[in-house]
Coordinates of C-alpha atoms in Angstrom, one line a residue:
X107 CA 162.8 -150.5 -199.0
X108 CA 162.2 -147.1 -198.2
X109 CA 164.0 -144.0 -199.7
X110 CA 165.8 -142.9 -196.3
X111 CA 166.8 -146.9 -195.8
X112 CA 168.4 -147.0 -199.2
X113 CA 170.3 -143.4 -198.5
X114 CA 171.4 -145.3 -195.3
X115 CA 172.6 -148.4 -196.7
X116 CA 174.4 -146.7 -199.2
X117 CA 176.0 -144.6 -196.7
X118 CA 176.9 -147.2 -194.6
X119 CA 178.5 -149.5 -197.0
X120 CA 180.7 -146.8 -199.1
X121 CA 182.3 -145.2 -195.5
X122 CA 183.1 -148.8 -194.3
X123 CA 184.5 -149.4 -197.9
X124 CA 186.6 -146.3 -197.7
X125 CA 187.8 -147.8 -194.4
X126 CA 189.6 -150.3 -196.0
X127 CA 191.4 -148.0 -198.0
X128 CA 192.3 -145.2 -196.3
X129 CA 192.2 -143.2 -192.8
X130 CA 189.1 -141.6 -191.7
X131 CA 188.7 -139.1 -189.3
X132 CA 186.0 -138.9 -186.9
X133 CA 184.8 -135.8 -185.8
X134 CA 183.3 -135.6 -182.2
X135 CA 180.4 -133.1 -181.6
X136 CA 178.8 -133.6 -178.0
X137 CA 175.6 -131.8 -177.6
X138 CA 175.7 -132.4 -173.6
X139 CA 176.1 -129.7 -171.0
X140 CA 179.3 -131.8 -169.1
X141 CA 181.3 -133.9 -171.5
X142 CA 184.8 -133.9 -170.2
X143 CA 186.2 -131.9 -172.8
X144 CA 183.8 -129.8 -175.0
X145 CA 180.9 -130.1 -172.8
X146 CA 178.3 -127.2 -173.1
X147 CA 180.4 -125.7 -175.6
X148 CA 177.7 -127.0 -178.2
X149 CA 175.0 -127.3 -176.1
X150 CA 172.8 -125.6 -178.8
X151 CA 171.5 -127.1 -181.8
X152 CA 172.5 -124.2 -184.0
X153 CA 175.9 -124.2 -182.6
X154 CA 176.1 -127.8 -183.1
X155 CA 175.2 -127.8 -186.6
X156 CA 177.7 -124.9 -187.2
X157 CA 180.5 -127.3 -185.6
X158 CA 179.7 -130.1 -187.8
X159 CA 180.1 -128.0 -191.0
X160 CA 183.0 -126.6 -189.5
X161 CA 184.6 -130.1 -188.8
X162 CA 183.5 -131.3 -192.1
X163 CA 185.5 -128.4 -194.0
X164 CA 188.6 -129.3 -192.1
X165 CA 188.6 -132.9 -193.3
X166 CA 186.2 -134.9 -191.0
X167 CA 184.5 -138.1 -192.9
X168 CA 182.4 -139.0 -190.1
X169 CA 180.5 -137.2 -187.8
X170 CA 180.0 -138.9 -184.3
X171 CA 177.4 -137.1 -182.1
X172 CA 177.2 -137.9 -178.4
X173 CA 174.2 -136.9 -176.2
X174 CA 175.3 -138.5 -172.9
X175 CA 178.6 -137.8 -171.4
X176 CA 181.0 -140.9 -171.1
X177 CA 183.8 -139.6 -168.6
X178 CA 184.2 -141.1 -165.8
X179 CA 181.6 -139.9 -162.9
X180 CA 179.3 -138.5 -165.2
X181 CA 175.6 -138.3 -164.3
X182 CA 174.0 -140.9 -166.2
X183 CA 171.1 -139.4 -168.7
X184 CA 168.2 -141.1 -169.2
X185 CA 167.1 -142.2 -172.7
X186 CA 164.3 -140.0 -173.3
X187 CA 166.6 -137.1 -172.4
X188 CA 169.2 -138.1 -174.5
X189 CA 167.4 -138.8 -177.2
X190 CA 166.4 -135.3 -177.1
X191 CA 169.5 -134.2 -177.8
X192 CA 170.3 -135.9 -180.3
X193 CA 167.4 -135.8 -182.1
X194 CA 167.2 -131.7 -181.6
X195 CA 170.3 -131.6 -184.2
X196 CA 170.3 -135.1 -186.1
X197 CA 167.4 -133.9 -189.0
X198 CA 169.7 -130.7 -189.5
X199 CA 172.7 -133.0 -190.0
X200 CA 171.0 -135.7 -191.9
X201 CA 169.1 -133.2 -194.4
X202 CA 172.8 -133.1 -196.4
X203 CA 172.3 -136.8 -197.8
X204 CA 176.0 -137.3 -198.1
X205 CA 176.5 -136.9 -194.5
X206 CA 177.4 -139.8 -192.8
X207 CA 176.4 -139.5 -189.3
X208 CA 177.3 -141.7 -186.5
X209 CA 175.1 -141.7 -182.6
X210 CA 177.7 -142.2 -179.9
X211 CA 174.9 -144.6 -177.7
X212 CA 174.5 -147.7 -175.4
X213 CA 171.1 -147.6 -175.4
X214 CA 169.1 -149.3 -178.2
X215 CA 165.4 -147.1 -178.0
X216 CA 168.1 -144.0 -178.5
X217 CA 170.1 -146.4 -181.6
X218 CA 166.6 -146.8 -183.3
X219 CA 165.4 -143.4 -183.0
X220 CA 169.0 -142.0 -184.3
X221 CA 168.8 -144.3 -187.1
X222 CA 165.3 -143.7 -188.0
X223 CA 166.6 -139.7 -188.1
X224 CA 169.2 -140.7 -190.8
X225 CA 172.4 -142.2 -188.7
X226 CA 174.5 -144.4 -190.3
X227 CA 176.9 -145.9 -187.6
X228 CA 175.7 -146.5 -183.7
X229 CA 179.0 -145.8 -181.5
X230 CA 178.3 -148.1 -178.3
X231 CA 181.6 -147.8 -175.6
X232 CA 179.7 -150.5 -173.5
X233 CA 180.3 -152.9 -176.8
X234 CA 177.1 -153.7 -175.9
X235 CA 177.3 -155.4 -173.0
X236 CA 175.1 -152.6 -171.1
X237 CA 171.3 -152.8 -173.3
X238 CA 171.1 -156.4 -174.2
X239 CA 168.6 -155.2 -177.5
X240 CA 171.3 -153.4 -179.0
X241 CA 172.0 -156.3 -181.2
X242 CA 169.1 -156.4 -182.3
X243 CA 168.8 -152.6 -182.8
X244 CA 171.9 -152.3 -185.1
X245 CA 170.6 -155.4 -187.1
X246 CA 167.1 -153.9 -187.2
X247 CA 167.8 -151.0 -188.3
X248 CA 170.8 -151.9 -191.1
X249 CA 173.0 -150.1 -189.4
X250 CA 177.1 -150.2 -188.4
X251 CA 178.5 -150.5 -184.9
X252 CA 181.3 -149.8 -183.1
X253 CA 182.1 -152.4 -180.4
X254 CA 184.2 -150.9 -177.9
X255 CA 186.1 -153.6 -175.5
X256 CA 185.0 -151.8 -172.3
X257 CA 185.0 -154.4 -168.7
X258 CA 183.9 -151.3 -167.0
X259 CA 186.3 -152.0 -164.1
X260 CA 189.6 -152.0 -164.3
X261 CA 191.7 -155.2 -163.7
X262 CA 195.6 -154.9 -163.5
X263 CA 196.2 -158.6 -163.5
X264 CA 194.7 -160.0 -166.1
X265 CA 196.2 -161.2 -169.6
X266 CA 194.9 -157.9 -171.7
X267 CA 195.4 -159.7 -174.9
X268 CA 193.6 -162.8 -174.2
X269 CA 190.8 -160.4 -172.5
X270 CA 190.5 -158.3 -175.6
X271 CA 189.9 -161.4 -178.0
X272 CA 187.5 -163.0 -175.5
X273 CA 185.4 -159.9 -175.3
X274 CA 185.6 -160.1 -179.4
X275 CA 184.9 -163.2 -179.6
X276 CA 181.5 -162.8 -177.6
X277 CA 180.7 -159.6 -179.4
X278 CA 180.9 -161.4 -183.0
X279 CA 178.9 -164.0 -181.4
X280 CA 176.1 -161.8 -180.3
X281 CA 176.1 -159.9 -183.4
X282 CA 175.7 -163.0 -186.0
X283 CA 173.0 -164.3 -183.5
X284 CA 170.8 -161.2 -183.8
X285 CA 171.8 -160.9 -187.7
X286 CA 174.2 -157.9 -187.9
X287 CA 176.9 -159.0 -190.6
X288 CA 180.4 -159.3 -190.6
X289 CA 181.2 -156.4 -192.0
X290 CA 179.1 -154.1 -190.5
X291 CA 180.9 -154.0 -187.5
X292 CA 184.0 -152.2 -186.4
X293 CA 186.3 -152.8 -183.5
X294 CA 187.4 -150.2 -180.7
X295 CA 190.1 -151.1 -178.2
X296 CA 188.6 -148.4 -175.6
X297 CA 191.2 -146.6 -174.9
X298 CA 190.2 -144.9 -171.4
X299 CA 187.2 -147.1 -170.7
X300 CA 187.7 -150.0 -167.8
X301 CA 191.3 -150.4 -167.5
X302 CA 194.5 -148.9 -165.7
X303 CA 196.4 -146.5 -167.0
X304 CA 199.0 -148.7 -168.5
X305 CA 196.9 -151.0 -170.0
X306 CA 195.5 -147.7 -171.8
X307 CA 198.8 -147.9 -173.7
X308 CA 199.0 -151.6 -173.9
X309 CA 196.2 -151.8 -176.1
X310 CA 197.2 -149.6 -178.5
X311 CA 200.3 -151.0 -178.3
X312 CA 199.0 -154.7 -179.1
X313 CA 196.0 -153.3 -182.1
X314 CA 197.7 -156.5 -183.9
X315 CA 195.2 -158.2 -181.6
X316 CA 192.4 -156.9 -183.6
X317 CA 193.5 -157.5 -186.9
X318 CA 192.9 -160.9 -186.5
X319 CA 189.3 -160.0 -187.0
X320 CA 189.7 -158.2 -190.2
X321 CA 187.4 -155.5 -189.3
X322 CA 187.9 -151.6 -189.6
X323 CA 189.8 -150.6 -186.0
X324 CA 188.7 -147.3 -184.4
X325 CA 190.8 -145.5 -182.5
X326 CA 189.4 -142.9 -179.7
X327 CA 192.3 -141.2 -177.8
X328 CA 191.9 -137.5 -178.2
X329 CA 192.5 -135.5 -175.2
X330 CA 192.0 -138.2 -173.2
X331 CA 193.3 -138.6 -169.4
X332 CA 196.4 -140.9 -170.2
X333 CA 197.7 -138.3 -172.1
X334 CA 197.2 -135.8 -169.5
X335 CA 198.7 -138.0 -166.8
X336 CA 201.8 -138.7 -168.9
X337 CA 202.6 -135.3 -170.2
X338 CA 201.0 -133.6 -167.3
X339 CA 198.6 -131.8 -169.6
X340 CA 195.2 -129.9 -169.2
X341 CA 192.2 -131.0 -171.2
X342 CA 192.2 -128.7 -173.8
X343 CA 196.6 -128.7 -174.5
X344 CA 196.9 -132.7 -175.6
X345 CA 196.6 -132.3 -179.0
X346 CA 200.5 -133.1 -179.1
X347 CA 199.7 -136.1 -177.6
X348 CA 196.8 -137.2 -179.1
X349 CA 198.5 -136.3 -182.6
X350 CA 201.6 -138.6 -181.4
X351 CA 199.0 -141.5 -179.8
X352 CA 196.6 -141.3 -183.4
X353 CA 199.4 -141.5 -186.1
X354 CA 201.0 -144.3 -183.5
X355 CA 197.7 -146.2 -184.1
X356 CA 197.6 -145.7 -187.7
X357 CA 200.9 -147.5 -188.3
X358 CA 199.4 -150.3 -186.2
X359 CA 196.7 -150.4 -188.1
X360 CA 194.2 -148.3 -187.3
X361 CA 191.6 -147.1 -190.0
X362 CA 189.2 -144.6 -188.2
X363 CA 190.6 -141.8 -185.8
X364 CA 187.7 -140.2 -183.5
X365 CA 189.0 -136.7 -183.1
X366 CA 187.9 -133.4 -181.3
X367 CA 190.9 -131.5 -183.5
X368 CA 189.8 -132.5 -187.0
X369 CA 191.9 -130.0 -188.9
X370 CA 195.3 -130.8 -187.0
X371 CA 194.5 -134.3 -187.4
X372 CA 193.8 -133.9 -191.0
X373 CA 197.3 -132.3 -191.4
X374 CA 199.1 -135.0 -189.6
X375 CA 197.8 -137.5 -191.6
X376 CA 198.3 -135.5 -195.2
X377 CA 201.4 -135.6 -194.2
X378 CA 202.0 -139.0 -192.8
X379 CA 200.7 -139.9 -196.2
X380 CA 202.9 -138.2 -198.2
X381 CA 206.3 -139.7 -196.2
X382 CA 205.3 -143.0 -197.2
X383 CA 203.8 -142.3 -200.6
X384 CA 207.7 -140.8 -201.4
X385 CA 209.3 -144.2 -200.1

């Protein structure tokens, strides 16, 4: 095994141990020109790089990079392209070899070529439904995934909780086909992603539903439209709401918080921690 494959490995397995002992924070960093909330705004590999550090000193444990935008109506990117992207800041993150870096991507030729550049964790919101090789990819390359429990059309009739352990139930089947273990996986609810704006708080509601599993449980809620619509809120003033919507999800569970306001989030949870370390 390779030098960069141990670094990886190592990586991988001491963030998803810390998982199970604590609450991570997610930083987001979107080097695409239209991402619904902090699109363009690092655009630029130097600014991105800067972000990251920045995040980093204000308590993120992860960094999660995005090259395509996810939000609804978004012109879809084609892999070469967003490759690109993430690949023009990835050897600049990955040079610090305690970074851990995850590659928020549905497409497996971008999953190996992020992981070959030193990611640690491949972020797919189609729980990969969408590439059918991204199995394979994760397992290939040693690396962790996030399966987000996305239908990609919304359905207001049916039995959310029954859905959301099917959909888990096919995703650990697919994984252990193609040889990803266990434990290299962690779940996401998809908050925002093929459902109605109830169900949106439904899931988090019911994150007992993944518990079952006893995997790490992502959480990705910040700034979202739900929180808009409820508290009739612009993009960039829900940070009440996504502070109030994150800590809710940590009592319920929830282990990793993907976050675009790392330092508020950060305080939240110090002191969240220290409430129930005085009980």
């Amino acid at each position: 095994m390779d030098a960069g494959r141990i670094r990886r490995a190592a990586l991988r397995d001491s963030i998803l141990e810390q998982a199970s002992k604590r609450v991570l924070l997610m930083g987001i960093l979107n080097v695409t020109p239209d991402s619904f909330s902090d699109g363009g705004a690092f655009f630029d590999s130097a600014a991105a790089i800067a972000q990251a550090q920045r995040m980093e000193t204000e308590g993120a444990d992860i960094l999660d990079i995005g090259g395509e935008s996810t939000r609804p109506g978004a012109a879809p990117v084609s892999a070469e392209d967003e490759a690109q992207r993430v690949l023009s800041v990835l050897p600049g993150l990955c040079a610090d070899a305690s970074r851990v870096v995850s590659v928020d991507t549905y497409k497996a030729s971008v999953a190996r070529k992020a992981a070959g550049a030193g990611a640690v964790i491949i972020n797919d919101v189609w729980g990969m439904t969408r590439d059918t090789d991204m199995a394979h990819a994760v397992a290939d390359t040693e690396s962790a995934v996030v399966v987000t429990y996305n239908r990609g059309k919304a359905d207001p009739d049916l039995n959310l909780v029954d859905d959301t352990r099917a959909f888990f139930d096919r995703a650990f089947t697919v994984t252990q086909a193609a040889g990803v273990p266990r434990e290299h996986v962690i779940l996401d609810p998809g908050v925002g992603f093929g459902k109605t704006w109830e169900q949106n708080f439904a899931v988090l509601a019911r994150l007992d539903v993944l518990l079952d599993y006893g995997a790490p449980i992502l959480i990705g809620v910040s700034r979202k439209s739900f929180i808009g619509k409820l508290l009739d809120r612009d993009v960039d003033d829900r940070l009440t709401g996504s502070l109030a919507a994150g800590l809710a999800s940590v009592l319920r569970g929830a282990s990793i918080v993907r976050v675009h306001d790392v330092g508020a989030h950060a305080d939240a949870l110090k002191m969240w921690k220290a409430i129930g370390e005085a009980g």
